[in-house]
Every structure is written in C-alpha cells, then in structure tokens.
Tab-separated table of C-alpha atoms in Angstrom:
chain	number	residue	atom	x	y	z
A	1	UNK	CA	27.727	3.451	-4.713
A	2	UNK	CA	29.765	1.837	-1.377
A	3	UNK	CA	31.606	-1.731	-1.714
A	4	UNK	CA	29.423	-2.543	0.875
A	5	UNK	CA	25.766	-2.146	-1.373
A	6	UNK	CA	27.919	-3.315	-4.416
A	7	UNK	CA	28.448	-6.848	-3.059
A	8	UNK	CA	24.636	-6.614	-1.775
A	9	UNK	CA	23.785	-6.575	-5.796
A	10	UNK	CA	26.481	-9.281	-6.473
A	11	UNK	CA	24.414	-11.729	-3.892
A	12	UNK	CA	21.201	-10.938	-5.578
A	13	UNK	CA	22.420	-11.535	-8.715
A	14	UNK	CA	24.475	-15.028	-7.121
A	15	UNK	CA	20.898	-16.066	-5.977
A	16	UNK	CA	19.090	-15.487	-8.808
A	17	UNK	CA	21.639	-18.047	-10.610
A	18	UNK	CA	20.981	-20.125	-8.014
A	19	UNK	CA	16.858	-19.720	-8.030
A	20	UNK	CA	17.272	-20.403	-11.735
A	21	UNK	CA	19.043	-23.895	-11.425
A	22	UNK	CA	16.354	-25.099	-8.924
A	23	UNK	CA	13.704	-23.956	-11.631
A	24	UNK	CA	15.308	-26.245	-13.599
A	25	UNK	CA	15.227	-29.193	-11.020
A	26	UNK	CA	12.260	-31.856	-11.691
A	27	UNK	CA	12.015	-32.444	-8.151
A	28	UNK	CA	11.268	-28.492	-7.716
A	29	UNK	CA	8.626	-28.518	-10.794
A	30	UNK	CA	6.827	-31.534	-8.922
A	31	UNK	CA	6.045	-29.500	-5.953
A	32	UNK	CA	3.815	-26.501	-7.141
A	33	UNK	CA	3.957	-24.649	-4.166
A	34	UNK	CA	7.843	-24.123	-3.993
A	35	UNK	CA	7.996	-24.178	-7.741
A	36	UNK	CA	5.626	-21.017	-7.324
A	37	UNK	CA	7.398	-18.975	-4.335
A	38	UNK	CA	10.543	-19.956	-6.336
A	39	UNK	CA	9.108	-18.332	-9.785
A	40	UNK	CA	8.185	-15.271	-8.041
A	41	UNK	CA	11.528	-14.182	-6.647
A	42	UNK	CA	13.074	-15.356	-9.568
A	43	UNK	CA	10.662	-12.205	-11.190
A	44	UNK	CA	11.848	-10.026	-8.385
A	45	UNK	CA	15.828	-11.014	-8.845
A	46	UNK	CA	15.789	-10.851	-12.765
A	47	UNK	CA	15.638	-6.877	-12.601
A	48	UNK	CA	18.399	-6.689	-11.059
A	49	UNK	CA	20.335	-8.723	-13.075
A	50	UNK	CA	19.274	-6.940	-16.258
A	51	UNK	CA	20.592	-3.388	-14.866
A	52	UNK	CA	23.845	-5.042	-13.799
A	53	UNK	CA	24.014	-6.115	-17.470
A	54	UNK	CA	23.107	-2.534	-18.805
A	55	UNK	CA	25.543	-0.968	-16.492
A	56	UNK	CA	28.427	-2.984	-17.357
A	57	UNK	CA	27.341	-1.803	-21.421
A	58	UNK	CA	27.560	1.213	-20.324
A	59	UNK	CA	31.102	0.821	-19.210
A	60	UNK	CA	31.925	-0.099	-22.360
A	61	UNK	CA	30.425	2.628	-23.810
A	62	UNK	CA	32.292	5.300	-21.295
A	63	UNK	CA	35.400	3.426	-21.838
A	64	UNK	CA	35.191	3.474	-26.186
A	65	UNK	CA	34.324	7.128	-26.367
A	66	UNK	CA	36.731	7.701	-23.747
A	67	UNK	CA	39.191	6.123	-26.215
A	68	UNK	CA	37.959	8.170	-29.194
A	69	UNK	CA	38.859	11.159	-27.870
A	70	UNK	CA	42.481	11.531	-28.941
A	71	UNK	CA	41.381	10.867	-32.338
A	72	UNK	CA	40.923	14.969	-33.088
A	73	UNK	CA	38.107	14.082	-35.613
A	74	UNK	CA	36.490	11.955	-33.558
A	75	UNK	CA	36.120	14.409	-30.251
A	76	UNK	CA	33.296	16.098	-30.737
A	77	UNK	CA	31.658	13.131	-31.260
A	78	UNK	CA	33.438	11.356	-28.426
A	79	UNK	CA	31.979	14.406	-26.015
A	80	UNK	CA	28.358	13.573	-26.784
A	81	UNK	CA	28.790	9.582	-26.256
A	82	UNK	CA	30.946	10.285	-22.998
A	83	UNK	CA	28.151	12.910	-21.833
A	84	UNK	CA	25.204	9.870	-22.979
A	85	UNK	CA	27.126	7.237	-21.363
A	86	UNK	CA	27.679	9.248	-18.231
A	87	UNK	CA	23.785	10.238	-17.570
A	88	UNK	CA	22.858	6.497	-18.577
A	89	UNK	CA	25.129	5.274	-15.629
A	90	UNK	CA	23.543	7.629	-13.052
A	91	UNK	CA	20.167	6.280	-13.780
A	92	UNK	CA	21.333	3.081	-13.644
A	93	UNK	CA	22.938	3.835	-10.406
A	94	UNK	CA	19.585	4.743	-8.807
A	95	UNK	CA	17.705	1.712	-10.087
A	96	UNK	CA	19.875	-0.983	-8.974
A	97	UNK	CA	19.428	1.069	-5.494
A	98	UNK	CA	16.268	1.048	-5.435
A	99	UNK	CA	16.519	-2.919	-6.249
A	100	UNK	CA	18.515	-3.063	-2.916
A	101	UNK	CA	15.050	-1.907	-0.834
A	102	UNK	CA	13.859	-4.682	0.974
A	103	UNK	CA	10.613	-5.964	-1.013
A	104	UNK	CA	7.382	-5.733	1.303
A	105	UNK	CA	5.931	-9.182	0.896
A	106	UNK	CA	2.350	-7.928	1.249
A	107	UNK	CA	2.412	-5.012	-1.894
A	108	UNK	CA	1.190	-7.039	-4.183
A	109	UNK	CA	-1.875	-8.642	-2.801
A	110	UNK	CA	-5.455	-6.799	-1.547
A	111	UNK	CA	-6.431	-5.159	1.419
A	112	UNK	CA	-9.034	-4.627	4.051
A	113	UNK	CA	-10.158	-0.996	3.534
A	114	UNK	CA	-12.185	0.502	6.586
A	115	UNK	CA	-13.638	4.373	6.418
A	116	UNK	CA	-14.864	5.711	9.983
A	117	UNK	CA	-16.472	8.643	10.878
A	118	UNK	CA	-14.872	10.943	12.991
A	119	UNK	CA	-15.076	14.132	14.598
A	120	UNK	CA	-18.234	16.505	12.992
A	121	UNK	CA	-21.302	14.481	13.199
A	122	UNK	CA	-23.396	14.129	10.128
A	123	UNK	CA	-20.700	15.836	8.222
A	124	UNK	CA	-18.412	13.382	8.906
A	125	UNK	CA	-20.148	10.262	8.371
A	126	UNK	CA	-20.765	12.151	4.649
A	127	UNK	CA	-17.314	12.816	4.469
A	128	UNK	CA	-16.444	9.076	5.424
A	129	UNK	CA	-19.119	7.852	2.547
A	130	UNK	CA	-17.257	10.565	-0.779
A	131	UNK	CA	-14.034	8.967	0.664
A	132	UNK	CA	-15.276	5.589	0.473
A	133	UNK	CA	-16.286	6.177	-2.800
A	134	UNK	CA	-13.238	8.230	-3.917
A	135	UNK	CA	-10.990	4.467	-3.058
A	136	UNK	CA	-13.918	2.584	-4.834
A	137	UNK	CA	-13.839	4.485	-8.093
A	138	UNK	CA	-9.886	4.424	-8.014
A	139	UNK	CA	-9.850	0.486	-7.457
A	140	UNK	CA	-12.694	0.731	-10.515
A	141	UNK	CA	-9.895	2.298	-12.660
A	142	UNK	CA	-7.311	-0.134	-11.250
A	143	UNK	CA	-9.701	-3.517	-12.077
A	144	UNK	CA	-9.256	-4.163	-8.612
A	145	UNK	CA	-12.760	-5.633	-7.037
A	146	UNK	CA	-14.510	-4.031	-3.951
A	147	UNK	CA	-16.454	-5.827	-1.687
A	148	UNK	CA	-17.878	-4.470	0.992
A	149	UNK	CA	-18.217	-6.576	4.494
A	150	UNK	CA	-20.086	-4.700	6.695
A	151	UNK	CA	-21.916	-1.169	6.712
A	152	UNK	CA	-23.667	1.330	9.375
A	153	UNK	CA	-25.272	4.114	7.128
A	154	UNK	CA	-25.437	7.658	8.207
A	155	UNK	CA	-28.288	8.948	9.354
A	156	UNK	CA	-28.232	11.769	6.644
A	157	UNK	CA	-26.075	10.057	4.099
A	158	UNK	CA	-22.555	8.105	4.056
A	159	UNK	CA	-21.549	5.894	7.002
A	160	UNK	CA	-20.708	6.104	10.604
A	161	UNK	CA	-18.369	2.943	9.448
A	162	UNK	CA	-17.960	1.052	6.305
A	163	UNK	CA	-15.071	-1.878	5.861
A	164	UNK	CA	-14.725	-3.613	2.844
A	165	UNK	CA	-12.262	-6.047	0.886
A	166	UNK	CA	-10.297	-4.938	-2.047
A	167	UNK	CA	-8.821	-7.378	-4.083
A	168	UNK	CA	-6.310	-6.881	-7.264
A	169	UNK	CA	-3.143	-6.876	-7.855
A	170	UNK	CA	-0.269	-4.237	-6.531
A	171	UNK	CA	-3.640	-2.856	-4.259
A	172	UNK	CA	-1.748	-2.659	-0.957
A	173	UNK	CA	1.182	-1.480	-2.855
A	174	UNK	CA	-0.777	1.868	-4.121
A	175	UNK	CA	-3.345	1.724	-0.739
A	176	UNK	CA	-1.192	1.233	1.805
A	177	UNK	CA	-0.311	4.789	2.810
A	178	UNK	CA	-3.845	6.069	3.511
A	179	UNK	CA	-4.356	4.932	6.986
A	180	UNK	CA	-4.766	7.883	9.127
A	181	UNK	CA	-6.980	10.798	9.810
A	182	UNK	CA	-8.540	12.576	6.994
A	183	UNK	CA	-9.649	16.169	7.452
A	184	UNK	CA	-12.265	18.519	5.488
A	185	UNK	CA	-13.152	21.678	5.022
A	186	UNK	CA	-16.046	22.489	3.420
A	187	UNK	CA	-19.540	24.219	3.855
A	188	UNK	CA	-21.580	20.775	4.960
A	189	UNK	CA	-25.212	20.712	2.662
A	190	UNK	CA	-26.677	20.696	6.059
A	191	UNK	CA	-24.903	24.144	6.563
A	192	UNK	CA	-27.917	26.987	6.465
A	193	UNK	CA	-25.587	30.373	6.372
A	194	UNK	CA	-22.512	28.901	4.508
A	195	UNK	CA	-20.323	28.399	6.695
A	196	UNK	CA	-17.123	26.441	6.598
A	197	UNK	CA	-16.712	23.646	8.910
A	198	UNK	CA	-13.784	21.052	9.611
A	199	UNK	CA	-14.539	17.494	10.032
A	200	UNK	CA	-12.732	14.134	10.009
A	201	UNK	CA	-12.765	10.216	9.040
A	202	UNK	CA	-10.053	7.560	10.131
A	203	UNK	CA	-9.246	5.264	7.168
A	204	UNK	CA	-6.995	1.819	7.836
A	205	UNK	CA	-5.470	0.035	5.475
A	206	UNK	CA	-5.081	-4.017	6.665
A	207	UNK	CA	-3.244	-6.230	4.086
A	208	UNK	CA	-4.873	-9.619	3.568
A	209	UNK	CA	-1.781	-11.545	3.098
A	210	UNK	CA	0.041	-11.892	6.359
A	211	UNK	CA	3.451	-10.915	4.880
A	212	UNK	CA	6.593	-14.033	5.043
A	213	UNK	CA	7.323	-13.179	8.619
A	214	UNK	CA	4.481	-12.548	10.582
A	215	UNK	CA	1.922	-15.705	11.184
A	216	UNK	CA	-0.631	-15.345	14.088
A	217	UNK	CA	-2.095	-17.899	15.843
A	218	UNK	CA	-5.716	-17.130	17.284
A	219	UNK	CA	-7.012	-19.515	20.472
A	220	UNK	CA	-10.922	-20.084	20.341
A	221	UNK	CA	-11.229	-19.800	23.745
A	222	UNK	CA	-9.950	-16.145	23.374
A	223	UNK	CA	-12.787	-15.280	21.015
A	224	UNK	CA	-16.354	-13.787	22.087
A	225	UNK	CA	-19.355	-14.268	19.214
A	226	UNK	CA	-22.232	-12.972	18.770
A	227	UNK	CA	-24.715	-12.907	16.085
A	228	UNK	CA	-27.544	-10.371	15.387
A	229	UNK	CA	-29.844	-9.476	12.236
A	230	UNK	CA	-27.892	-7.919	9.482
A	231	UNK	CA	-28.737	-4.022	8.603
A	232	UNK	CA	-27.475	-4.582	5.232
A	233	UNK	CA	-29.098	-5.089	1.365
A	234	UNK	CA	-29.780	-8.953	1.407
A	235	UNK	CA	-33.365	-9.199	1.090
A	236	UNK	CA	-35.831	-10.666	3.405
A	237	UNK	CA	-33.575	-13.883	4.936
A	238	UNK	CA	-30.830	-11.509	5.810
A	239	UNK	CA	-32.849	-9.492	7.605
A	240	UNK	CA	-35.009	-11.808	9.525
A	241	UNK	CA	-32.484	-14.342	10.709
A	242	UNK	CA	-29.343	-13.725	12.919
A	243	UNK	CA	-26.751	-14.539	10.407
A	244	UNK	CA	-24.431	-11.459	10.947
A	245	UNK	CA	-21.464	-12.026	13.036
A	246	UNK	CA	-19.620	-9.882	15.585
A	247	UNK	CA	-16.396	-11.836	17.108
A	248	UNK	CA	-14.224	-10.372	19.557
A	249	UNK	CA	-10.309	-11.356	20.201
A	250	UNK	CA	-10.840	-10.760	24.055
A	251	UNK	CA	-7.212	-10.455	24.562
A	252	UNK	CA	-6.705	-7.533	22.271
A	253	UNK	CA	-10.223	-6.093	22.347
A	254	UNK	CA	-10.123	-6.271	18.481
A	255	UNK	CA	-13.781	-6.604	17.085
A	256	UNK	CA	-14.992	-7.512	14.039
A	257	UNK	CA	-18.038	-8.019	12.325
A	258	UNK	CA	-19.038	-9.307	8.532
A	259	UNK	CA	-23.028	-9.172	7.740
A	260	UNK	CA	-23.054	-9.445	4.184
A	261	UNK	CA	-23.531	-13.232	3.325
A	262	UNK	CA	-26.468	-15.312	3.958
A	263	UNK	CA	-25.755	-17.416	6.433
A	264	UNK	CA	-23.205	-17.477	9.844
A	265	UNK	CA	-20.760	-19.606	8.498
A	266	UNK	CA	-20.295	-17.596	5.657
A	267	UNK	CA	-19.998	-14.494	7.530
A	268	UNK	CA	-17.835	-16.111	10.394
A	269	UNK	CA	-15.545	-17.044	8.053
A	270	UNK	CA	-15.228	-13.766	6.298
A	271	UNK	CA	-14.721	-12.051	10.105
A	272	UNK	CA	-11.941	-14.760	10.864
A	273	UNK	CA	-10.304	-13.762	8.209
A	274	UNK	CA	-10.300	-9.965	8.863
A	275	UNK	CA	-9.237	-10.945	12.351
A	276	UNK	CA	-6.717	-12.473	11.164
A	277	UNK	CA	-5.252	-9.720	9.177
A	278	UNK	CA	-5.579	-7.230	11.639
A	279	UNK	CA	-3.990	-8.826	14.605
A	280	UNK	CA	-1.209	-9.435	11.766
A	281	UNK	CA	-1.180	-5.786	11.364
A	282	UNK	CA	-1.116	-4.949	15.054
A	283	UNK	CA	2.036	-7.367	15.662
A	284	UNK	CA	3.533	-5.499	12.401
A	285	UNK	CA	2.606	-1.990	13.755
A	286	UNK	CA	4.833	-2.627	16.971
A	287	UNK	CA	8.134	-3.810	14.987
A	288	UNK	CA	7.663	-0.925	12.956
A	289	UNK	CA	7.375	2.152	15.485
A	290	UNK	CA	10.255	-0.118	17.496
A	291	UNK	CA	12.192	-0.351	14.405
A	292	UNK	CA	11.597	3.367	12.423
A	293	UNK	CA	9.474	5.342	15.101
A	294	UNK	CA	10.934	8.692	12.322
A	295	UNK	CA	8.807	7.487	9.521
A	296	UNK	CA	7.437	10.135	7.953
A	297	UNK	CA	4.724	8.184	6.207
A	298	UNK	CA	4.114	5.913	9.001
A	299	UNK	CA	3.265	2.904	6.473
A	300	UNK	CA	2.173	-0.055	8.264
A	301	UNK	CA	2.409	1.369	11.825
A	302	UNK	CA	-1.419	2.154	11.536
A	303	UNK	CA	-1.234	5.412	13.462
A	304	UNK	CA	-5.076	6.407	13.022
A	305	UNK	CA	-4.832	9.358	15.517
A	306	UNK	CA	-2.360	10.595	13.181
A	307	UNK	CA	-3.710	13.704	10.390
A	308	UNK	CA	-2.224	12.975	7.305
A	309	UNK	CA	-4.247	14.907	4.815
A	310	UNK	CA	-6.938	17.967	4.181
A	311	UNK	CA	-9.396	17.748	1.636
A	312	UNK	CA	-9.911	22.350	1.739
A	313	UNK	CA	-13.435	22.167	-0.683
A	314	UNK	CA	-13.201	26.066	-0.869
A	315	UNK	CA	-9.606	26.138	-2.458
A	316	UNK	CA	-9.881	23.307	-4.443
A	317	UNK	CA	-6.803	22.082	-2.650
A	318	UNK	CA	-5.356	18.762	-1.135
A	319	UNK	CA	-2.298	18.541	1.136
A	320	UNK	CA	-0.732	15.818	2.343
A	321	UNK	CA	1.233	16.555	5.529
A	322	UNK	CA	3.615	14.224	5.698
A	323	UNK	CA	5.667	15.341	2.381
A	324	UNK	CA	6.686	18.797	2.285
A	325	UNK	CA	5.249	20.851	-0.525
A	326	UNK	CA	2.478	18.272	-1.198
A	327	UNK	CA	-0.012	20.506	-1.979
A	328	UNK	CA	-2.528	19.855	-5.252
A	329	UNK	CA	-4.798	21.658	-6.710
A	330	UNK	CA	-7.324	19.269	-8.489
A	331	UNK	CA	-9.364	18.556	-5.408
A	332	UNK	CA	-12.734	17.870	-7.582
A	333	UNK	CA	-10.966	15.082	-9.637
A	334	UNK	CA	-9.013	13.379	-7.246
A	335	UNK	CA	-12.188	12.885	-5.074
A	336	UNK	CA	-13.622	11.011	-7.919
A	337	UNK	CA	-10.829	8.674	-7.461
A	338	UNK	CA	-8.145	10.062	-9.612
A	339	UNK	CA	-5.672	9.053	-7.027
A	340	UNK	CA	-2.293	8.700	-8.936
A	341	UNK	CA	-0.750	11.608	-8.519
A	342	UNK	CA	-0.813	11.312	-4.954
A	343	UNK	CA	-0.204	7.522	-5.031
A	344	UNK	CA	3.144	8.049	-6.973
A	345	UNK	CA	4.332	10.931	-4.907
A	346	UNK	CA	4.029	8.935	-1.525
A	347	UNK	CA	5.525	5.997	-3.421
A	348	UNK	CA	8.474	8.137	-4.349
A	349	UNK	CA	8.965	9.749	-0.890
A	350	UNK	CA	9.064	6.258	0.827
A	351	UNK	CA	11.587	4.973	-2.011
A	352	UNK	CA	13.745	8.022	-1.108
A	353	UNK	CA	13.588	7.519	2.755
A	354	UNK	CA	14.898	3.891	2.070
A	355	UNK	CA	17.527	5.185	0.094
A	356	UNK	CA	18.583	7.495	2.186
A	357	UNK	CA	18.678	4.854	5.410
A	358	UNK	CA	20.557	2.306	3.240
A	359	UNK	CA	22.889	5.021	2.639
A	360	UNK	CA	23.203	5.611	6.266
A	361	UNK	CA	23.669	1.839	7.154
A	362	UNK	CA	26.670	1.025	4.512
C-alpha cells in the first residue's frame, strides 16, 4: 500500500474520532437530523477502524513468530504463525482498500425500475414482462417491496413498458448495474416452425434518493400535464375518471406518467417524484461519462443503447458483456430471479476497477 492511501486511512480513522465526540455532544443528540447523518457515517468509518486495529495485531503477530524463530525448537512452529500472519495481512490489505472507495450515497436506498420493449414486437414486450418478473421475484427474496406505477400491457402478453418503485434496503446497491439493453434468443411461443429469434428490452435503473451532491430544482412553468383515464387494475373510479397523470419537463423532454392511485394528486405526486429522480440521474449521467467515459459497467451513466447482456434460451446460457468470461449456465433459475451470482460478480468487477484507478491516482 502507497504513503499516499496510508494517510487516506489515517484521516478516516481521525474523523471517525472526531464523528464520535460530536455523538457524544447534547447539542448534536437534540437535533435528530444531524444526529442521524452523523450515526450513519459513524457506521461507515467504524470498519475501517476495526481493520486498522486487526492489522496492527497482526504485526504483532509477524513480529513474535518472527522472534521465535531462532529458538531451534520453536521454528517449525514459528514457520506456520509467520506463513498465518502473512496471508492475514494481505487480506487485510485489500479490505482497508476497498474502505478507501468512495461510498455511493444512493446504494443503500430503492430505485425506480423501468422494463421497455424493444426491438422484436410481441416477443419483446414478452421478453420485457419474464424480465420484469425475474427483478420482482429477486426483490421478493431480498424483502424489498415492488410497486408498480404505471403499465401498458402487451398485446399478447408482458408490456410494451412497465416502471415501478422498489423499495428496501441496499436495492440500488445490488440493481444498479442493469440499465441497458437486454437481448434474447429464444424460439418466441408465437414461433410456428421453431425458429430462433433475437429480441430486446431496455431496463433503467433511477435511484430515489438524489445522492449528497446532486439536488435539482424543477420550475412549474417548465412542466406540461395532462391527465387521461388510467388503463390499469383500480376498479370502476379509476377507470372512469381522468385521474392518471402524464407531466412533461419541457426543457429536457423527460415524460412521466403514474396511473395507479385514485385520484390526481396522488398520482401527480408519485410522477413528481420520479421526475425528480430522473432528471437527478440525467445530471449524474453527464459527470460520469465526463469523469470515467472507460467504465466498463457504465453504472449510473444510463447508457440504454448500450447491450449488456444475452439471455441464449437454447443453451441455457447468460453472458454478460461487459466482464470477460461472464458466461453462466443456469439460465432457467436466474430468470426466476436467482440473481446473486450475477449481482456479486458485477459488484466485484466495479470494486476492482476502483482499485485499480486508486492505484493509478496515488
């Protein structure tokens, strides 16, 4: 490890101290909301403090059998706790790096998740509706809640376009690096001599909290509204009344529309809100390509154009372009939501591209 990320863990660790005497100020604890943010990077800084303290045992550890070993009896024995305390620092090493990645603010709060038909007709709009599913049944297994916001069925099953909110904790975290073009291969059920045929669906991921940098400001006199009668489930008042919503940032041509509550108001509100996410996510999307326009995994810089995966039905086989040699073979399960092992492998690959441009930088 370089001086230069040493003395980056010596100021985390001198600012958790510091976090931790504020904690302990009454005029802190009688304001909840900076006695909250301060709690929460205290959580984020005491990890890093607790492998500092483990690596400096370690030391110690190094150091003593080091010490042993001119004691003849005592070498052998001296090998294995040099060899032990050795491999124990290494790991160490790596997780006090990978406390030294800067923290996305947004990982641990939900998402706007929105599946749209591409390229293939019917096929596609099915296509968009098992991968719609597929995230549902993962957030399911995650005790995340799904909530969808708006809907246009296919005309033969799925949807031409689904959004929906998913809220739980670490969602964005495991989420965000699905947005992109998803591609299949498979022999569509509206296929008559069985043959195989390629289609697509676009899936962005929007996180719901703005992030501790990036606050947008929306005028009203920049918004267009209009209402219309919701296609939805909602009984009989939904669908006689204009209570769905369709608002339009004029200045962006971003449009959004929510159709799932009773009334306007509650739908306006629910379409402000997705507004506002996604013209936080546009304003992210251009510091990031500015910023890290190499990104492999293109993580908050929303490129939908972009093919990032192939679902091959035939093969049994998913592969995920952006990390070489992710290619699995358990197709049928992970499009029932089993999503982990692709989850942690992305997760891993980012992790190591941060490592390796902090390595770079110092």
């Amino acid at each position: 490890m370089t001086p230069a990320l040493r003395r980056k863990l010596d100021a985390l660790v001198e600012r958790r101290e510091e976090v931790e005497r504020l904690l302990a100020d009454p005029s802190v604890a009688a304001d909840q909301t900076r006695f909250r943010n301060l709690s929460r990077e205290f959580s984020t800084l005491q990890p890093v403090a607790d492998a500092l303290a483990a690596e400096a045992q370690a030391r110690a550890d190094l150091a003593a059998a080091e010490a042993m070993r001119s004691d003849p009896e005592l070498r052998e024995l001296a090998d294995d706790e040099i060899e032990a305390a050795t491999a124990r620092l290494a790991q160490l090493e790596g997780e006090l790096l990978a406390q030294l990645i800067p923290k996305d603010a947004r990982d641990s709060g939900g998402l706007y998740l929105e599946v749209r038909a591409g390229t293939g007709g019917d096929e596609a709009a099915i296509f968009a509706g098992d991968l719609f599913r597929m995230y549902s049944r993962y957030a399911e297994t995650q005790g995340w809640r799904v909530e969808v916001e708006s809907a246009n069925p296919g005309e033969h099953g799925g949807f031409k376009e689904i959004v929906a909110r998913v809220e739980g904790d670490g969602a964005y975290a495991k989420l965000k690096y699905e947005s992109g073009t998803h591609r299949v291969q498979r022999v569509p059920a509206t296929e008559s001599q069985g043959r195989i045929h390629t289609s697509a669906a676009t899936v962005a991921i929007i996180a719901i909290e703005p992030g501790d940098d990036a606050e947008i400001t929306i005028n009203p006199a920049d918004l267009k509204v209009d209402t219309f009668r919701s296609s939805g489930a909602g009984g009989q008042h939904v669908n006689k009344t204009e209570s769905a919503i369709r608002i339009t940032h004029v200045p962006s041509g971003v449009v959004v529309e929510s159709q799932t509550e009773r009334s306007q108001h509650a739908n306006r509100d629910k379409a402000m809100k997705r507004l506002q996410a996604m013209l936080v996510e546009a304003e992210l999307e251009k510091r990031a390509a500015a910023q890290a326009a190499d990104r492999k995994l293109q993580v908050g810089s929303g490129d939908r154009s972009q093919r990032i995966r192939t679902y091959n039905f035939p093969q049994g086989r998913i592969t995920d372009h952006r990390v070489e040699g992710l290619t699995l073979y358990d197709l049928p399960n992970i499009i029932e939501g089993d999503l982990d092992p692709l989850v942690l492998r992305l997760q891993q690959e980012q992790q190591a591209e941060e490592l390796a441009r902090l390595a770079r930088e110092n």
